[in-house]
JSON list of C-alpha atoms and ligand atoms in Angstrom, two decimals:
[
{"chain": "V", "resi": 189, "resn": "MET", "atom": "CA", "xyz": [145.80, 44.43, 108.99]},
{"chain": "V", "resi": 190, "resn": "ALA", "atom": "CA", "xyz": [148.99, 44.83, 107.02]},
{"chain": "V", "resi": 191, "resn": "GLU", "atom": "CA", "xyz": [148.56, 45.56, 103.37]},
{"chain": "V", "resi": 192, "resn": "LEU", "atom": "CA", "xyz": [151.24, 44.54, 100.93]},
{"chain": "V", "resi": 193, "resn": "ALA", "atom": "CA", "xyz": [152.35, 46.65, 98.01]},
{"chain": "V", "resi": 194, "resn": "ASN", "atom": "CA", "xyz": [155.07, 46.71, 95.40]},
{"chain": "V", "resi": 195, "resn": "CYS", "atom": "CA", "xyz": [157.73, 49.30, 95.86]},
{"chain": "V", "resi": 196, "resn": "SER", "atom": "CA", "xyz": [157.34, 51.91, 93.14]},
{"chain": "V", "resi": 197, "resn": "ARG", "atom": "CA", "xyz": [161.12, 52.08, 92.80]},
{"chain": "V", "resi": 198, "resn": "CYS", "atom": "CA", "xyz": [162.48, 48.57, 92.94]},
{"chain": "V", "resi": 199, "resn": "ASP", "atom": "CA", "xyz": [159.29, 46.47, 92.83]},
{"chain": "V", "resi": 200, "resn": "ALA", "atom": "CA", "xyz": [160.07, 44.69, 96.06]},
{"chain": "V", "resi": 201, "resn": "VAL", "atom": "CA", "xyz": [157.05, 43.61, 98.06]},
{"chain": "V", "resi": 202, "resn": "PHE", "atom": "CA", "xyz": [156.73, 45.50, 101.29]},
{"chain": "V", "resi": 203, "resn": "VAL", "atom": "CA", "xyz": [154.16, 46.34, 103.93]},
{"chain": "V", "resi": 204, "resn": "LYS", "atom": "CA", "xyz": [152.32, 49.38, 102.78]},
{"chain": "V", "resi": 205, "resn": "GLY", "atom": "CA", "xyz": [152.44, 52.31, 105.13]},
{"chain": "V", "resi": 206, "resn": "MET", "atom": "CA", "xyz": [152.87, 56.01, 104.72]},
{"chain": "V", "resi": 207, "resn": "ARG", "atom": "CA", "xyz": [155.20, 55.54, 101.79]},
{"chain": "V", "resi": 208, "resn": "ASP", "atom": "CA", "xyz": [154.97, 54.14, 98.30]},
{"chain": "V", "resi": 209, "resn": "ILE", "atom": "CA", "xyz": [158.50, 52.77, 98.48]},
{"chain": "V", "resi": 210, "resn": "CYS", "atom": "CA", "xyz": [160.16, 50.07, 100.56]},
{"chain": "V", "resi": 211, "resn": "GLN", "atom": "CA", "xyz": [162.48, 50.67, 103.48]},
{"chain": "V", "resi": 212, "resn": "ASN", "atom": "CA", "xyz": [165.62, 50.11, 101.39]},
{"chain": "V", "resi": 213, "resn": "CYS", "atom": "CA", "xyz": [164.61, 52.61, 98.76]},
{"chain": "V", "resi": 214, "resn": "PHE", "atom": "CA", "xyz": [163.49, 55.02, 101.44]},
{"chain": "V", "resi": 215, "resn": "LYS", "atom": "CA", "xyz": [166.98, 54.90, 102.94]},
{"chain": "V", "resi": 216, "resn": "GLU", "atom": "CA", "xyz": [168.51, 55.40, 99.51]},
{"chain": "V", "resi": 217, "resn": "GLU", "atom": "CA", "xyz": [166.26, 58.37, 98.85]},
{"chain": "V", "resi": 218, "resn": "GLU", "atom": "CA", "xyz": [167.10, 59.90, 102.20]},
{"chain": "V", "resi": 219, "resn": "ALA", "atom": "CA", "xyz": [170.81, 59.56, 101.43]},
{"chain": "V", "resi": 220, "resn": "ALA", "atom": "CA", "xyz": [170.22, 61.11, 98.02]},
{"chain": "V", "resi": 221, "resn": "PHE", "atom": "CA", "xyz": [168.30, 63.94, 99.60]},
{"chain": "V", "resi": 222, "resn": "ASP", "atom": "CA", "xyz": [171.19, 64.62, 101.98]},
{"chain": "V", "resi": 223, "resn": "THR", "atom": "CA", "xyz": [173.61, 64.71, 99.06]},
{"chain": "V", "resi": 224, "resn": "VAL", "atom": "CA", "xyz": [171.44, 67.09, 97.06]},
{"chain": "V", "resi": 225, "resn": "TYR", "atom": "CA", "xyz": [170.65, 69.30, 100.02]},
{"chain": "V", "resi": 226, "resn": "ARG", "atom": "CA", "xyz": [174.27, 69.54, 101.10]},
{"chain": "V", "resi": 227, "resn": "PHE", "atom": "CA", "xyz": [175.21, 70.53, 97.56]},
{"chain": "V", "resi": 228, "resn": "LEU", "atom": "CA", "xyz": [172.49, 73.16, 97.27]},
{"chain": "V", "resi": 229, "resn": "ARG", "atom": "CA", "xyz": [173.14, 74.62, 100.69]},
{"chain": "V", "resi": 230, "resn": "GLU", "atom": "CA", "xyz": [176.47, 75.99, 99.55]},
{"chain": "V", "resi": 231, "resn": "ARG", "atom": "CA", "xyz": [175.99, 79.57, 98.54]},
{"chain": "V", "resi": 232, "resn": "LYS", "atom": "CA", "xyz": [177.67, 79.15, 95.17]},
{"chain": "V", "resi": 233, "resn": "ASN", "atom": "CA", "xyz": [175.30, 76.33, 94.29]},
{"chain": "V", "resi": 234, "resn": "ARG", "atom": "CA", "xyz": [172.05, 78.05, 95.17]},
{"chain": "V", "resi": 235, "resn": "GLU", "atom": "CA", "xyz": [171.48, 78.99, 91.57]},
{"chain": "V", "resi": 236, "resn": "ALA", "atom": "CA", "xyz": [172.36, 75.58, 90.19]},
{"chain": "V", "resi": 237, "resn": "THR", "atom": "CA", "xyz": [170.01, 74.30, 87.54]},
{"chain": "V", "resi": 238, "resn": "LEU", "atom": "CA", "xyz": [168.43, 70.89, 87.76]},
{"chain": "V", "resi": 239, "resn": "GLN", "atom": "CA", "xyz": [170.90, 69.56, 85.22]},
{"chain": "V", "resi": 240, "resn": "GLU", "atom": "CA", "xyz": [173.86, 70.90, 87.19]},
{"chain": "V", "resi": 241, "resn": "VAL", "atom": "CA", "xyz": [172.58, 69.31, 90.38]},
{"chain": "V", "resi": 242, "resn": "VAL", "atom": "CA", "xyz": [172.14, 65.97, 88.62]},
{"chain": "V", "resi": 243, "resn": "GLU", "atom": "CA", "xyz": [175.70, 66.14, 87.30]},
{"chain": "V", "resi": 244, "resn": "ALA", "atom": "CA", "xyz": [177.25, 67.28, 90.56]},
{"chain": "V", "resi": 245, "resn": "THR", "atom": "CA", "xyz": [175.46, 64.88, 92.88]},
{"chain": "V", "resi": 246, "resn": "GLY", "atom": "CA", "xyz": [174.79, 61.88, 90.66]},
{"chain": "V", "resi": 247, "resn": "VAL", "atom": "CA", "xyz": [171.21, 61.83, 91.92]},
{"chain": "V", "resi": 248, "resn": "GLU", "atom": "CA", "xyz": [168.64, 61.16, 89.22]},
{"chain": "V", "resi": 249, "resn": "GLN", "atom": "CA", "xyz": [166.51, 64.02, 88.01]},
{"chain": "V", "resi": 250, "resn": "MET", "atom": "CA", "xyz": [163.23, 62.27, 88.79]},
{"chain": "V", "resi": 251, "resn": "LEU", "atom": "CA", "xyz": [164.24, 61.95, 92.41]},
{"chain": "V", "resi": 252, "resn": "ILE", "atom": "CA", "xyz": [165.25, 65.58, 92.74]},
{"chain": "V", "resi": 253, "resn": "LEU", "atom": "CA", "xyz": [161.91, 66.61, 91.23]},
{"chain": "V", "resi": 254, "resn": "LYS", "atom": "CA", "xyz": [160.19, 64.36, 93.72]},
{"chain": "V", "resi": 255, "resn": "PHE", "atom": "CA", "xyz": [161.88, 66.25, 96.57]},
{"chain": "V", "resi": 256, "resn": "VAL", "atom": "CA", "xyz": [160.77, 69.51, 95.00]},
{"chain": "V", "resi": 257, "resn": "LYS", "atom": "CA", "xyz": [157.20, 68.23, 94.74]},
{"chain": "V", "resi": 258, "resn": "GLN", "atom": "CA", "xyz": [157.33, 67.12, 98.35]},
{"chain": "V", "resi": 259, "resn": "LYS", "atom": "CA", "xyz": [158.44, 70.68, 99.11]},
{"chain": "V", "resi": 260, "resn": "ARG", "atom": "CA", "xyz": [161.55, 69.39, 100.80]},
{"chain": "V", "resi": 261, "resn": "LEU", "atom": "CA", "xyz": [163.50, 71.43, 98.31]},
{"chain": "V", "resi": 262, "resn": "ARG", "atom": "CA", "xyz": [161.77, 74.73, 97.90]},
{"chain": "V", "resi": 263, "resn": "THR", "atom": "CA", "xyz": [161.87, 76.45, 94.57]},
{"chain": "V", "resi": 264, "resn": "SER", "atom": "CA", "xyz": [161.60, 79.76, 96.42]},
{"chain": "V", "resi": 265, "resn": "GLN", "atom": "CA", "xyz": [164.98, 78.92, 97.89]},
{"chain": "V", "resi": 266, "resn": "PHE", "atom": "CA", "xyz": [166.47, 77.23, 94.84]},
{"chain": "V", "resi": 267, "resn": "PRO", "atom": "CA", "xyz": [164.75, 79.00, 91.96]},
{"chain": "V", "resi": 268, "resn": "LYS", "atom": "CA", "xyz": [166.57, 77.18, 89.18]},
{"chain": "V", "resi": 269, "resn": "LEU", "atom": "CA", "xyz": [165.15, 73.80, 90.17]},
{"chain": "V", "resi": 270, "resn": "ALA", "atom": "CA", "xyz": [161.85, 74.74, 88.57]},
{"chain": "V", "resi": 271, "resn": "TYR", "atom": "CA", "xyz": [160.97, 75.86, 85.07]},
{"chain": "V", "resi": 272, "resn": "PRO", "atom": "CA", "xyz": [158.20, 78.20, 84.00]},
{"chain": "V", "resi": 273, "resn": "CYS", "atom": "CA", "xyz": [154.61, 77.17, 83.28]},
{"chain": "V", "resi": 274, "resn": "THR", "atom": "CA", "xyz": [154.17, 77.51, 79.52]},
{"chain": "V", "resi": 275, "resn": "LYS", "atom": "CA", "xyz": [151.02, 79.57, 80.06]},
{"chain": "V", "resi": 276, "resn": "CYS", "atom": "CA", "xyz": [151.64, 81.95, 82.94]},
{"chain": "V", "resi": 277, "resn": "GLY", "atom": "CA", "xyz": [155.31, 81.57, 83.83]},
{"chain": "V", "resi": 278, "resn": "GLU", "atom": "CA", "xyz": [154.75, 80.30, 87.38]},
{"chain": "V", "resi": 279, "resn": "PRO", "atom": "CA", "xyz": [157.63, 78.00, 88.44]},
{"chain": "V", "resi": 280, "resn": "ILE", "atom": "CA", "xyz": [156.66, 74.35, 88.12]},
{"chain": "V", "resi": 281, "resn": "VAL", "atom": "CA", "xyz": [158.41, 71.02, 88.48]},
{"chain": "V", "resi": 282, "resn": "GLN", "atom": "CA", "xyz": [156.28, 68.73, 86.36]},
{"chain": "V", "resi": 283, "resn": "GLY", "atom": "CA", "xyz": [154.30, 68.77, 83.16]},
{"chain": "V", "resi": 284, "resn": "GLU", "atom": "CA", "xyz": [153.91, 71.94, 81.13]},
{"chain": "V", "resi": 285, "resn": "LEU", "atom": "CA", "xyz": [151.37, 73.88, 83.13]},
{"chain": "V", "resi": 286, "resn": "CYS", "atom": "CA", "xyz": [151.11, 74.96, 86.75]},
{"chain": "V", "resi": 287, "resn": "GLU", "atom": "CA", "xyz": [148.28, 73.65, 88.94]},
{"chain": "V", "resi": 288, "resn": "LYS", "atom": "CA", "xyz": [146.29, 76.84, 88.49]},
{"chain": "V", "resi": 289, "resn": "CYS", "atom": "CA", "xyz": [146.45, 76.65, 84.69]},
{"chain": "V", "resi": 290, "resn": "VAL", "atom": "CA", "xyz": [145.63, 72.93, 84.75]},
{"chain": "V", "resi": 291, "resn": "LYS", "atom": "CA", "xyz": [142.57, 73.73, 86.85]},
{"chain": "V", "resi": 292, "resn": "GLU", "atom": "CA", "xyz": [141.52, 76.51, 84.50]},
{"chain": "V", "resi": 293, "resn": "LEU", "atom": "CA", "xyz": [141.92, 74.13, 81.60]},
{"chain": "V", "resi": 294, "resn": "LYS", "atom": "CA", "xyz": [139.75, 71.55, 83.34]},
{"chain": "V", "resi": 295, "resn": "ASP", "atom": "CA", "xyz": [137.11, 74.15, 84.20]},
{"chain": "V", "resi": 296, "resn": "ASP", "atom": "CA", "xyz": [137.06, 75.21, 80.56]},
{"chain": "V", "resi": 297, "resn": "LEU", "atom": "CA", "xyz": [136.63, 71.62, 79.53]},
{"chain": "V", "resi": 298, "resn": "LYS", "atom": "CA", "xyz": [133.80, 71.12, 82.00]},
{"chain": "V", "resi": 299, "resn": "ARG", "atom": "CA", "xyz": [132.08, 74.26, 80.75]},
{"chain": "V", "resi": 300, "resn": "PHE", "atom": "CA", "xyz": [132.51, 73.01, 77.22]},
{"chain": "V", "resi": 301, "resn": "GLU", "atom": "CA", "xyz": [131.00, 69.63, 78.10]},
{"chain": "V", "resi": 302, "resn": "LYS", "atom": "CA", "xyz": [128.09, 71.29, 79.86]},
{"chain": "V", "resi": 303, "resn": "THR", "atom": "CA", "xyz": [127.35, 73.48, 76.87]},
{"chain": "V", "resi": 304, "resn": "ARG", "atom": "CA", "xyz": [127.53, 70.50, 74.62]},
{"chain": "V", "resi": 305, "resn": "SER", "atom": "CA", "xyz": [125.18, 68.42, 76.75]},
{"chain": "V", "resi": 306, "resn": "VAL", "atom": "CA", "xyz": [122.68, 71.30, 76.84]},
{"chain": "V", "resi": 307, "resn": "GLU", "atom": "CA", "xyz": [122.87, 71.53, 73.08]},
{"chain": "V", "resi": 308, "resn": "GLN", "atom": "CA", "xyz": [122.22, 67.83, 72.75]},
{"chain": "V", "resi": 309, "resn": "LYS", "atom": "CA", "xyz": [119.35, 68.08, 75.26]},
{"chain": "V", "resi": 310, "resn": "ASP", "atom": "CA", "xyz": [120.15, 64.71, 76.76]},
{"chain": "V", "resi": 311, "resn": "GLU", "atom": "CA", "xyz": [121.40, 65.79, 80.13]},
{"chain": "V", "resi": 312, "resn": "SER", "atom": "CA", "xyz": [119.54, 62.93, 81.78]},
{"chain": "V", "resi": 313, "resn": "ASN", "atom": "CA", "xyz": [121.78, 60.43, 80.02]},
{"chain": "V", "resi": 314, "resn": "GLU", "atom": "CA", "xyz": [124.89, 62.26, 81.03]},
{"chain": "V", "resi": 315, "resn": "PRO", "atom": "CA", "xyz": [126.40, 60.57, 84.07]},
{"chain": "V", "resi": 316, "resn": "SER", "atom": "CA", "xyz": [127.43, 63.15, 86.60]},
{"chain": "V", "resi": 317, "resn": "ARG", "atom": "CA", "xyz": [131.13, 63.39, 86.65]},
{"chain": "V", "resi": 318, "resn": "THR", "atom": "CA", "xyz": [133.23, 64.59, 89.48]},
{"chain": "V", "resi": 319, "resn": "TYR", "atom": "CA", "xyz": [136.93, 65.05, 89.27]},
{"chain": "V", "resi": 320, "resn": "TYR", "atom": "CA", "xyz": [138.93, 64.54, 92.40]},
{"chain": "V", "resi": 321, "resn": "LEU", "atom": "CA", "xyz": [142.47, 65.70, 92.59]},
{"chain": "V", "resi": 322, "resn": "PHE", "atom": "CA", "xyz": [144.54, 63.83, 95.08]},
{"chain": "V", "resi": 323, "resn": "ASP", "atom": "CA", "xyz": [147.90, 65.17, 95.94]},
{"chain": "V", "resi": 324, "resn": "LYS", "atom": "CA", "xyz": [149.94, 62.12, 96.79]},
{"chain": "V", "resi": 325, "resn": "SER", "atom": "CA", "xyz": [152.88, 64.00, 98.14]},
{"chain": "O", "resi": 458, "resn": "ZN", "atom": "ZN1", "xyz": [162.24, 49.51, 96.88]},
{"chain": "O", "resi": 459, "resn": "ZN", "atom": "ZN1", "xyz": [150.37, 78.56, 84.83]}
]
């Protein structure tokens, strides 16, 4: 059965499939990807920063970051497209911390909550919480 969804880019209603955007936007994104990739493929542009790519290609930053997250643009190949994690310096493309540091932070938080619930001695009232991390890309 076809499920309808709103395109996360233009809000158009479309039949939900593998993507979170409609066919039109998908085509636009593919064209944008081509533009960005063709720009970056040139040797002199390999070291271009995100800002430089945005200016040179006219493709919005969010979209370029999306390609990086989808690993279609690899930061190992184009190192300047990422910026360092504020904690460990790992290259990242969103937020302030890399996945590893985010996980550590969450583990710390969980440990903290556990300690607290033991202190309060009301573990039975504590609903068991599980955190699932879904990678949409
Ligand atoms: Zn759309
Ligand atoms: Zn980190």
